[in-house]
Amino acid sequence: MSCGSVLSFLKSLSRRKPLEPDGEQSDFKRCLTTLDLVALGVGSTLGAGVYVLSGEVARTVAGPSIIISFFIAAVASVFAGLCYAEFGTSSVARAWSGTFDDLIGNVIANYLRANAAMNLPGLAPYPDFFAAALIMLLAGILAFGVKESAIVNKIFTAVNILVLLFVIISGFIKGDIGNWQLTEEDIINASIPVNGSAINITDLGNYGAGGFFPFGFDGTLAGAATCFYAFVGFDCIATTGEEVRNPQKSIPVGIVASLLICFLAYFGVSAALTLMMPYYQLSVQSPLPAAFTHVGWEPAKYVVAVGSLCALSTSLLGSMFPMPRVLFAMARDGLLFKPLSNISSRQSPVIATLASGVVAAIMALVFDLKALVDMMSIGTLFAYTLVAICILILRYQTDSDEMNEKQKWNLLRPPSSPTLTSSKVVSYLTIFTIVLAVVLSIILTKGINLVKEWWMILIITLALLFLLTIVIIIWRQPQSSVKAAFMVPLLPVLPILSTFVNVYLMVQLGGDTWIRYAVWMAIGLLIYFAYGVWHSVQKKREQTPHNVQVETVNAHLEKANKDGSYPPLPQTKL
């Protein structure tokens, strides 16, 4: 390979797609409203966590202070949500299958465990055909059309919200404020029925010292790290930009509103739960049915079961919604195989939807629930981190019409407008920020026992000083004059905080998850270097003279607004 070919290949790796590329038009039907986006965000976020996670965290980590844990987690999620707002799946199926199987006495699990056991490390005990079939069913609904999918999602989300309102109101009616004021003596003298007999709670391990913070504020923070995953899912809203009637307004409003609704739901349910029943007696597997049984309302568990299945259905639908859009966009850019960019007569990415459904169904079929949840967590956190980093870099980029170096860059007196030097400085400092976030996260996770040592305190202090210096230097740099309908406030503090929170949570995940993620990334890189980098549409744009005027998506929509009508966009029929 010649030196010129190598340089051309290396240059292609840094190729960037314009915000409004020539010749690209949207083939999607713009039919989604702000309400549709809020329902999509709430449905995909407010899933199994509200019915299961609250009991586990309250009992083992945070106690009644779980409501503060959810507040901290919500604030951290807002950081990522605001970054997504400026830019304009399998695990849920396993959980749905398990919940439904519990209601019918574990008939499915017992049969498959006896007749189709898979005794292989890293895989599920048995293939979950029910979960795989459920994924393909919802993939068919999504392929049929986005408007129909939105209607189904709104119905299930409404039922879920009504059930949660019932839980919250019941909890405050039947609750006892004394459950937030327990003393250590109350816990020592308490007993829990286990297998029909009562044993002293002191034999079951450490359940804290009572009160509102039974495990201290450290337990509350640890609970917040776990509760953060309960807010995963709102990012699906960011993939609807080409199907929303007014994306500049609806996407930011949809993300923030869905996060607010989810926080209120988690806050209310966890408060009701810990008021109805002492935190140390909560069931880890099914806290809400156990709590209603404790207060004498046992039939209410069937209402909870209906809400749980509806929540899992909308969460599954929401988790499957963004992937086809991502595959479609990448295929349209030439980074993935072209058939994935085909649109049906109903303006839906049908092949991308079915392809992503098949992959998700296979994963749900063979992998266990914990492996799927961990893979979802690390992938989502990595995406959140990339979004926060991109916001930092793009907001300090040189404007295309102001690319000059007449203003020399100076650390103490930065130029009034972005230059190539100032944007490079921000890019390098962003990379250094990621390194510091990784170092601090590893120290706080793996070396917490060494924090009392003077040299460890010195390392942490120096790292924090470096981080503060980076924030100040980036803050002093001029920002791009390009404006959007919504822009992240408190730059650069908010994206850097989001990056640190995401990296810290990623470090918490186990080695097996990192190995699986590395394999998945390797497959993606193989596809990119073997196909995407050579078939990139942007590569062809750069090699072709631009003599023809092409109407962009924004110009098309502006023209439609002026005329008072929406002329049809060209379609690729399947």
Coordinates of C-alpha atoms in Angstrom, one line a residue:
M1 CA 0.0 0.0 0.0
S2 CA 1.4 3.4 -1.0
C3 CA 2.1 6.3 1.4
G4 CA -0.7 8.3 -0.3
S5 CA -3.2 5.5 0.2
V6 CA -2.3 5.3 3.9
L7 CA -2.7 9.0 4.4
S8 CA -6.0 9.0 2.6
F9 CA -7.2 6.2 4.8
L10 CA -6.1 8.0 8.0
K11 CA -7.8 11.1 6.8
S12 CA -11.0 9.2 6.2
L13 CA -11.2 8.2 9.9
S14 CA -11.6 11.8 10.9
R15 CA -14.3 12.5 8.2
R16 CA -17.2 14.5 9.6
K17 CA -20.8 14.6 8.3
P18 CA -22.3 18.1 7.9
L19 CA -25.4 19.0 9.9
E20 CA -27.3 19.5 6.7
P21 CA -25.6 17.3 4.1
D22 CA -26.4 18.0 0.4
G23 CA -28.9 15.6 -1.2
E24 CA -30.2 14.1 2.0
Q25 CA -33.9 14.2 2.6
S26 CA -36.1 12.6 5.3
D27 CA -38.3 9.7 4.1
F28 CA -40.1 9.4 7.4
K29 CA -43.6 10.5 8.1
R30 CA -43.7 13.5 10.6
C31 CA -46.6 12.4 12.7
L32 CA -45.4 12.3 16.4
T33 CA -46.4 15.0 18.8
T34 CA -44.9 16.2 22.1
L35 CA -47.4 14.0 24.0
D36 CA -46.2 11.0 22.0
L37 CA -42.6 11.6 22.9
V38 CA -43.4 12.1 26.6
A39 CA -45.4 8.8 26.6
L40 CA -42.5 7.1 24.7
G41 CA -39.9 8.4 27.2
V42 CA -42.0 7.5 30.3
G43 CA -43.0 4.1 28.9
S44 CA -39.4 3.1 28.1
T45 CA -38.0 4.5 31.4
L46 CA -40.7 3.6 33.9
G47 CA -40.3 -0.2 33.6
A48 CA -39.4 -3.0 36.0
G49 CA -37.4 -0.6 38.2
V50 CA -40.4 1.0 39.9
Y51 CA -41.9 -2.5 40.8
V52 CA -38.7 -4.3 41.8
L53 CA -35.7 -2.0 42.2
S54 CA -37.2 0.2 44.9
G55 CA -37.6 -2.7 47.3
E56 CA -34.1 -4.1 46.8
V57 CA -32.4 -0.7 47.3
A58 CA -34.5 0.3 50.3
R59 CA -34.0 -3.0 52.1
T60 CA -30.3 -3.6 51.5
V61 CA -28.7 -0.2 50.8
A62 CA -30.6 3.0 51.6
G63 CA -33.6 2.3 53.8
P64 CA -36.3 5.1 53.7
S65 CA -33.6 7.5 52.3
I66 CA -34.2 5.8 49.0
I67 CA -36.3 8.8 48.1
I68 CA -33.2 10.9 48.3
S69 CA -31.3 8.3 46.3
F70 CA -33.8 8.6 43.5
F71 CA -33.5 12.4 43.6
I72 CA -29.7 12.2 43.2
A73 CA -30.1 9.7 40.4
A74 CA -32.6 11.9 38.7
V75 CA -30.3 14.9 38.8
A76 CA -27.5 12.9 37.3
S77 CA -29.9 11.6 34.6
V78 CA -30.9 15.2 33.8
F79 CA -27.3 16.0 33.0
A80 CA -27.3 13.3 30.3
G81 CA -30.8 14.2 29.2
L82 CA -30.0 17.9 28.6
C83 CA -27.0 16.8 26.4
Y84 CA -29.3 14.5 24.4
A85 CA -31.9 17.3 24.1
E86 CA -29.4 19.6 22.3
F87 CA -28.7 16.8 19.7
G88 CA -32.2 16.7 18.8
T89 CA -33.7 -4.3 24.6
S90 CA -33.5 -7.8 25.1
S91 CA -33.2 -7.7 28.9
V92 CA -36.8 -6.2 29.1
A93 CA -38.2 -9.2 27.2
R94 CA -36.5 -11.6 29.7
A95 CA -38.1 -9.6 32.6
W96 CA -41.5 -9.6 31.0
S97 CA -41.3 -13.4 30.4
G98 CA -40.2 -14.0 34.0
T99 CA -43.0 -11.8 35.4
F100 CA -45.7 -13.5 33.4
D101 CA -44.3 -16.9 34.3
D102 CA -44.5 -16.0 38.0
L103 CA -48.2 -15.3 37.6
I104 CA -48.9 -18.8 36.2
G105 CA -46.8 -20.7 38.7
N106 CA -43.5 -20.9 36.8
V107 CA -44.9 -23.4 34.3
I108 CA -42.7 -22.2 31.4
A109 CA -39.5 -22.1 33.4
N110 CA -40.0 -25.6 34.9
Y111 CA -40.8 -27.2 31.6
L112 CA -37.9 -25.6 29.7
R113 CA -35.4 -26.3 32.5
A114 CA -36.4 -29.9 32.4
N115 CA -36.5 -30.4 28.7
A116 CA -34.2 -27.8 27.1
A117 CA -31.5 -27.0 29.6
M118 CA -28.4 -25.2 28.4
N119 CA -25.6 -26.0 30.9
L120 CA -23.1 -23.6 29.4
P121 CA -21.2 -20.8 31.2
G122 CA -22.3 -17.3 30.4
L123 CA -25.7 -18.4 29.0
A124 CA -29.2 -18.7 30.5
P125 CA -30.2 -21.9 32.2
Y126 CA -32.7 -22.6 29.4
P127 CA -33.7 -20.8 26.1
D128 CA -36.5 -18.3 26.7
F129 CA -38.7 -18.9 23.6
F130 CA -41.5 -16.8 25.1
A131 CA -39.2 -13.7 25.3
A132 CA -37.9 -14.2 21.8
A133 CA -41.5 -14.5 20.4
L134 CA -42.5 -11.4 22.3
I135 CA -39.7 -9.4 20.8
M136 CA -40.6 -10.5 17.2
L137 CA -44.3 -9.6 17.9
L138 CA -43.4 -6.1 19.0
A139 CA -40.9 -5.8 16.1
G140 CA -43.9 -6.5 13.8
I141 CA -45.9 -3.8 15.5
L142 CA -43.0 -1.3 15.1
A143 CA -42.5 -2.3 11.5
F144 CA -46.2 -1.7 10.8
G145 CA -45.9 2.1 11.5
V146 CA -44.7 4.6 14.1
K147 CA -48.1 6.1 14.7
E148 CA -49.7 2.8 15.5
S149 CA -46.8 1.9 17.8
A150 CA -47.3 5.3 19.6
I151 CA -51.0 4.6 20.2
V152 CA -50.2 1.2 21.7
N153 CA -47.5 2.7 23.8
K154 CA -49.8 5.5 25.1
I155 CA -52.5 3.0 26.2
F156 CA -50.0 0.8 28.2
T157 CA -48.3 3.8 29.7
A158 CA -51.6 5.3 30.8
V159 CA -52.5 2.0 32.6
N160 CA -49.1 1.9 34.2
I161 CA -49.4 5.5 35.5
L162 CA -52.9 4.7 36.9
V163 CA -51.6 1.7 38.8
L164 CA -48.7 3.7 40.2
L165 CA -51.1 6.4 41.3
F166 CA -53.1 3.7 43.1
V167 CA -49.9 2.4 44.8
I168 CA -48.9 5.9 45.9
I169 CA -52.3 6.9 47.3
S170 CA -52.7 3.5 49.0
G171 CA -49.3 3.8 50.6
F172 CA -50.0 7.2 52.1
I173 CA -53.4 6.0 53.3
K174 CA -52.1 2.8 54.9
G175 CA -48.6 4.0 55.7
D176 CA -47.1 4.7 59.1
I177 CA -44.6 7.5 59.6
G178 CA -43.1 5.4 62.4
N179 CA -41.5 3.2 59.8
W180 CA -39.2 6.2 59.0
Q181 CA -38.4 6.6 62.7
L182 CA -37.4 3.1 63.8
T183 CA -34.6 2.7 66.4
E184 CA -31.9 0.2 66.5
E185 CA -33.7 -1.5 69.4
D186 CA -36.8 -1.9 67.3
I187 CA -34.8 -3.7 64.6
I188 CA -33.0 -6.0 67.1
N189 CA -36.3 -7.0 68.7
A190 CA -38.1 -7.5 65.3
S191 CA -38.6 -10.9 63.7
I192 CA -39.3 -11.9 60.1
P193 CA -41.3 -15.1 59.2
V194 CA -39.0 -17.3 57.1
N195 CA -40.4 -20.7 55.9
G196 CA -43.2 -20.5 58.4
S197 CA -41.0 -19.8 61.4
A198 CA -39.9 -16.6 63.0
I199 CA -36.3 -15.8 63.5
N200 CA -34.5 -12.8 65.0
I201 CA -33.5 -10.3 62.5
T202 CA -29.9 -10.1 63.9
D203 CA -29.4 -13.6 62.4
L204 CA -30.1 -12.3 58.9
G205 CA -27.2 -9.8 58.7
N206 CA -26.8 -6.1 59.0
Y207 CA -30.0 -4.1 58.3
G208 CA -28.6 -0.8 59.5
A209 CA -29.2 1.3 62.6
G210 CA -32.8 2.5 61.9
G211 CA -34.1 6.0 61.3
F212 CA -34.3 7.7 57.9
F213 CA -30.7 7.0 57.1
P214 CA -30.2 3.4 58.5
F215 CA -27.1 2.8 56.4
G216 CA -25.7 6.4 56.7
F217 CA -25.4 8.9 53.8
D218 CA -22.9 6.5 52.2
G219 CA -25.8 4.0 51.8
T220 CA -27.9 6.8 50.2
L221 CA -25.2 7.6 47.7
A222 CA -24.7 3.9 46.9
G223 CA -28.4 3.6 46.4
A224 CA -28.3 6.5 44.0
A225 CA -25.7 4.7 41.8
T226 CA -28.1 1.8 41.5
C227 CA -31.2 3.9 41.0
F228 CA -29.5 5.7 38.1
Y229 CA -30.2 2.7 35.9
A230 CA -33.9 3.2 36.7
F231 CA -33.8 6.3 34.5
V232 CA -32.2 4.6 31.5
G233 CA -34.5 4.7 28.5
F234 CA -35.3 8.4 27.8
D235 CA -32.6 8.5 25.1
C236 CA -35.0 6.8 22.7
I237 CA -36.7 10.2 22.3
A238 CA -33.5 11.6 20.7
T239 CA -33.8 9.1 17.7
T240 CA -37.3 10.5 16.7
G241 CA -36.0 13.7 15.1
E242 CA -37.2 12.8 11.6
E243 CA -40.7 11.6 12.7
V244 CA -41.7 14.5 15.0
R245 CA -43.8 17.4 13.7
N246 CA -41.7 20.0 15.6
P247 CA -38.5 18.4 16.7
Q248 CA -36.7 21.6 17.9
K249 CA -39.4 22.0 20.6
S250 CA -40.8 18.6 21.2
I251 CA -37.5 16.7 21.8
P252 CA -36.2 18.9 24.6
V253 CA -39.7 19.1 26.2
G254 CA -40.2 15.3 25.8
I255 CA -36.9 14.4 27.5
V256 CA -37.2 16.8 30.4
A257 CA -40.9 16.1 31.0
S258 CA -40.5 12.3 30.9
L259 CA -37.6 12.5 33.4
L260 CA -39.7 14.6 35.7
I261 CA -42.7 12.3 35.5
C262 CA -40.5 9.2 36.1
F263 CA -38.8 10.9 39.1
L264 CA -42.1 11.7 40.7
A265 CA -43.3 8.1 40.2
Y266 CA -40.1 6.6 41.7
F267 CA -40.2 9.1 44.5
G268 CA -43.8 8.4 45.3
V269 CA -43.7 4.6 45.1
S270 CA -40.5 4.3 47.2
A271 CA -42.0 6.7 49.8
A272 CA -45.3 4.7 49.9
L273 CA -43.4 1.4 50.1
T274 CA -41.2 2.4 53.1
L275 CA -44.2 3.9 54.8
M276 CA -46.4 0.8 54.4
M277 CA -43.7 -1.7 55.7
P278 CA -40.5 -1.4 57.7
Y279 CA -37.6 -1.3 55.2
Y280 CA -35.9 -4.4 56.6
Q281 CA -39.0 -6.5 56.0
L282 CA -39.3 -5.6 52.3
S283 CA -39.3 -8.4 49.7
V284 CA -36.4 -8.0 47.2
Q285 CA -38.2 -10.0 44.4
S286 CA -41.7 -8.5 44.8
P287 CA -41.8 -5.6 47.2
L288 CA -45.2 -4.1 46.3
P289 CA -47.3 -7.3 46.6
A290 CA -45.6 -8.1 49.9
A291 CA -46.3 -4.6 51.2
F292 CA -50.0 -4.8 50.4
T293 CA -50.2 -8.2 52.1
H294 CA -48.5 -6.6 55.1
V295 CA -51.2 -3.9 55.4
G296 CA -54.1 -6.4 54.8
W297 CA -54.8 -5.5 51.1
E298 CA -53.7 -8.8 49.5
P299 CA -56.0 -8.6 46.4
A300 CA -54.2 -5.3 45.4
K301 CA -51.3 -7.5 44.2
Y302 CA -53.3 -8.4 41.1
V303 CA -53.6 -4.7 40.3
V304 CA -49.8 -4.4 40.7
A305 CA -49.3 -7.4 38.4
V306 CA -51.3 -5.7 35.6
G307 CA -49.3 -2.5 36.0
S308 CA -46.0 -4.4 36.0
L309 CA -46.8 -6.2 32.8
C310 CA -47.9 -2.9 31.1
A311 CA -44.7 -1.2 32.3
L312 CA -42.6 -4.0 31.0
S313 CA -44.4 -4.0 27.7
T314 CA -43.9 -0.2 27.2
S315 CA -40.3 -0.5 28.3
L316 CA -39.7 -3.3 25.8
L317 CA -41.4 -1.2 23.0
G318 CA -39.3 1.8 24.0
S319 CA -36.1 -0.2 24.1
M320 CA -36.8 -1.6 20.6
F321 CA -37.8 1.8 19.1
P322 CA -34.5 3.6 18.7
M323 CA -32.3 0.7 17.3
P324 CA -34.0 0.5 13.8
R325 CA -33.7 4.3 13.5
V326 CA -30.0 4.2 14.3
L327 CA -29.4 1.3 11.8
F328 CA -31.4 3.2 9.2
A329 CA -29.4 6.4 9.7
M330 CA -26.1 4.5 9.5
A331 CA -27.2 2.6 6.4
R332 CA -28.3 5.8 4.7
D333 CA -24.8 7.2 5.4
G334 CA -23.3 4.1 3.9
L335 CA -21.8 2.9 7.1
L336 CA -24.0 -0.2 7.2
F337 CA -25.5 -2.4 4.5
K338 CA -27.8 -0.5 2.1
P339 CA -30.9 -2.7 2.4
L340 CA -31.3 -1.5 6.0
S341 CA -32.1 2.0 4.7
N342 CA -35.2 0.9 2.8
I343 CA -38.5 2.4 3.9
S344 CA -41.9 0.7 3.6
S345 CA -45.0 2.3 2.0
R346 CA -46.1 3.3 5.5
Q347 CA -42.8 5.3 5.9
S348 CA -41.3 2.9 8.5
P349 CA -37.7 1.4 8.4
V350 CA -39.1 -2.1 8.1
I351 CA -36.0 -4.1 7.3
A352 CA -33.9 -2.3 10.0
T353 CA -36.8 -3.0 12.5
L354 CA -37.0 -6.7 11.7
A355 CA -33.2 -7.1 11.6
S356 CA -32.8 -5.5 15.0
G357 CA -35.7 -7.6 16.3
V358 CA -34.0 -10.8 15.2
V359 CA -30.7 -9.9 16.9
A360 CA -32.5 -8.9 20.1
A361 CA -34.6 -12.1 20.0
I362 CA -31.5 -14.3 19.7
M363 CA -29.9 -12.5 22.6
A364 CA -33.0 -12.9 24.8
L365 CA -33.2 -16.5 23.8
V366 CA -29.8 -17.6 25.0
F367 CA -28.4 -15.0 27.5
D368 CA -29.4 -14.7 31.1
L369 CA -31.1 -11.6 32.5
K370 CA -28.1 -10.3 34.5
A371 CA -25.8 -10.5 31.5
L372 CA -28.4 -8.6 29.3
V373 CA -28.9 -5.9 31.9
D374 CA -25.2 -5.3 32.4
M375 CA -24.7 -5.2 28.6
M376 CA -27.5 -2.6 28.3
S377 CA -26.1 -0.6 31.2
I378 CA -22.5 -0.3 29.8
G379 CA -23.7 0.4 26.3
T380 CA -26.1 3.1 27.5
L381 CA -23.5 4.7 29.8
F382 CA -21.0 4.7 27.0
A383 CA -23.5 6.4 24.7
Y384 CA -24.2 9.0 27.4
T385 CA -20.5 9.7 27.7
L386 CA -20.1 10.2 24.0
V387 CA -23.0 12.6 23.8
A388 CA -21.6 14.7 26.7
I389 CA -18.1 14.8 25.0
C390 CA -19.6 15.7 21.7
I391 CA -21.5 18.6 23.2
L392 CA -18.2 20.0 24.6
I393 CA -16.3 19.6 21.3
L394 CA -19.1 20.9 19.1
R395 CA -19.9 24.0 21.2
Y396 CA -16.3 25.2 20.9
Q397 CA -15.8 24.3 17.2
T398 CA -14.6 26.9 14.7
D399 CA -17.4 28.4 12.6
S400 CA -17.1 27.4 9.0
D401 CA -17.3 31.0 7.8
E402 CA -14.8 32.3 10.4
M403 CA -11.9 29.9 9.9
N404 CA -9.0 32.3 10.4
E405 CA -6.0 32.5 12.7
K406 CA -5.7 36.3 12.7
Q407 CA -6.5 36.3 16.4
K408 CA -3.7 34.5 18.2
W409 CA -4.6 32.2 21.0
N410 CA -3.6 33.2 24.5
L411 CA -4.3 31.3 27.7
L412 CA -5.0 34.5 29.7
R413 CA -6.7 36.4 26.9
P414 CA -8.5 34.0 24.6
P415 CA -9.8 35.2 21.2
S416 CA -13.3 36.7 20.9
S417 CA -14.4 34.0 18.4
P418 CA -13.4 30.3 18.0
T419 CA -10.2 29.5 16.1
L420 CA -8.6 26.3 15.0
T421 CA -6.2 26.6 18.0
S422 CA -8.9 27.2 20.6
S423 CA -11.0 24.3 19.3
K424 CA -8.0 22.0 19.4
V425 CA -7.3 23.1 23.0
V426 CA -10.8 22.2 24.1
S427 CA -10.5 18.8 22.3
Y428 CA -7.2 18.0 24.0
L429 CA -8.5 19.1 27.4
T430 CA -11.7 17.0 26.9
I431 CA -9.5 13.9 26.3
F432 CA -7.5 14.8 29.5
T433 CA -10.9 15.1 31.3
I434 CA -11.8 11.6 30.4
V435 CA -8.5 10.3 31.6
L436 CA -9.0 12.1 35.0
A437 CA -12.5 10.7 35.3
V438 CA -11.3 7.2 34.7
V439 CA -8.5 7.6 37.3
L440 CA -10.8 9.1 39.9
S441 CA -13.5 6.5 39.3
I442 CA -11.0 3.6 39.7
I443 CA -9.6 5.1 42.9
L444 CA -13.1 5.7 44.4
T445 CA -14.2 2.1 43.4
K446 CA -11.2 -0.1 43.8
G447 CA -8.9 1.9 46.2
I448 CA -11.5 3.3 48.6
N449 CA -9.7 1.5 51.5
L450 CA -6.5 3.4 50.7
V451 CA -8.1 6.9 50.9
K452 CA -6.9 7.4 54.4
E453 CA -3.3 7.1 53.2
W454 CA -1.6 10.5 52.7
W455 CA -0.3 9.7 49.3
M456 CA -3.7 8.7 48.1
I457 CA -5.2 11.9 49.4
L458 CA -2.5 13.8 47.6
I459 CA -3.3 12.0 44.3
I460 CA -7.0 12.7 44.6
T461 CA -6.4 16.4 45.5
L462 CA -4.0 16.9 42.5
A463 CA -6.6 15.2 40.2
L464 CA -9.4 17.4 41.4
L465 CA -7.2 20.5 41.0
F466 CA -6.3 19.5 37.4
L467 CA -10.0 18.9 36.7
L468 CA -10.9 22.4 38.1
T469 CA -8.2 24.0 36.0
I470 CA -9.5 22.2 32.9
V471 CA -13.0 23.5 33.6
I472 CA -11.8 27.1 34.0
I473 CA -9.7 26.9 30.8
I474 CA -12.5 25.5 28.7
W475 CA -15.0 28.0 30.2
R476 CA -12.7 30.8 29.1
Q477 CA -12.7 29.7 25.4
P478 CA -15.0 31.3 22.9
Q479 CA -18.1 29.3 21.9
S480 CA -19.4 28.7 18.4
S481 CA -22.0 31.3 17.1
V482 CA -24.2 28.5 15.8
K483 CA -27.4 28.5 17.8
A484 CA -29.9 25.7 18.3
A485 CA -33.5 25.7 19.6
F486 CA -32.3 24.2 22.9
M487 CA -28.7 24.5 24.2
V488 CA -27.1 22.9 27.3
P489 CA -26.7 25.4 30.1
L490 CA -23.8 25.7 32.5
L491 CA -21.1 24.8 30.0
P492 CA -18.6 23.2 30.5
V493 CA -19.6 22.1 34.0
L494 CA -22.7 20.1 33.2
P495 CA -21.2 17.8 30.4
I496 CA -18.1 17.2 32.5
L497 CA -20.2 16.2 35.5
S498 CA -22.2 13.9 33.2
T499 CA -19.0 12.3 31.9
F500 CA -17.7 11.7 35.4
V501 CA -21.0 10.1 36.6
N502 CA -21.2 7.9 33.6
V503 CA -17.6 6.7 33.8
Y504 CA -17.9 6.1 37.5
L505 CA -20.9 3.9 37.0
M506 CA -19.2 2.0 34.1
V507 CA -16.3 1.2 36.4
Q508 CA -18.7 -0.4 38.8
L509 CA -19.6 -3.1 36.3
G510 CA -17.8 -6.5 36.4
G511 CA -15.0 -7.9 34.2
D512 CA -17.4 -10.3 32.3
T513 CA -19.5 -7.3 31.1
W514 CA -16.4 -5.5 29.9
I515 CA -15.2 -8.6 28.0
R516 CA -18.7 -9.0 26.3
Y517 CA -18.7 -5.3 25.5
A518 CA -15.2 -5.5 24.0
V519 CA -16.3 -8.4 21.7
W520 CA -19.4 -6.5 20.6
M521 CA -17.2 -3.4 19.9
A522 CA -14.8 -5.6 17.9
I523 CA -17.6 -6.9 15.7
G524 CA -18.8 -3.3 15.1
L525 CA -15.2 -2.1 14.2
L526 CA -14.8 -5.1 11.9
I527 CA -18.0 -4.1 10.0
Y528 CA -16.9 -0.4 9.9
F529 CA -13.4 -1.1 8.6
A530 CA -14.5 -3.8 6.2
Y531 CA -17.5 -2.0 4.8
G532 CA -18.5 1.3 6.2
V533 CA -15.3 3.3 5.7
W534 CA -15.2 2.3 2.0
H535 CA -19.0 2.9 1.2
S536 CA -19.4 6.1 3.2
V537 CA -21.8 8.5 1.4
Q538 CA -19.9 11.5 2.9
K539 CA -16.7 10.1 1.1
K540 CA -18.6 10.3 -2.2
R541 CA -19.8 13.8 -1.5
E542 CA -16.3 15.0 -0.9
Q543 CA -15.1 13.4 -4.2
T544 CA -18.0 14.8 -6.3
P545 CA -18.1 18.5 -7.4
H546 CA -21.1 20.3 -5.9
N547 CA -22.5 22.1 -8.9
V548 CA -26.2 21.2 -8.3
Q549 CA -28.4 22.9 -5.8
V550 CA -30.1 20.4 -3.5
E551 CA -32.9 21.3 -1.1
T552 CA -32.1 20.3 2.4
V553 CA -34.6 18.9 5.0
N554 CA -34.8 22.2 6.9
A555 CA -35.4 24.2 3.7
H556 CA -38.0 21.7 2.7
L557 CA -39.8 22.2 6.1
E558 CA -39.5 26.0 5.9
K559 CA -41.0 26.0 2.5
A560 CA -43.9 23.8 3.7
N561 CA -44.5 26.1 6.7
K562 CA -44.7 29.2 4.4
D563 CA -47.1 27.5 1.9
G564 CA -49.2 26.1 4.7
S565 CA -48.9 22.6 3.5
Y566 CA -46.5 19.6 3.7
P567 CA -45.6 18.4 0.2
P568 CA -44.7 14.7 0.2
L569 CA -41.1 13.7 0.6
P570 CA -39.7 11.1 -1.8
Q571 CA -40.0 7.5 -0.6
T572 CA -38.2 4.3 -1.2
K573 CA -40.9 1.7 -1.3
L574 CA -40.2 -1.9 -0.3

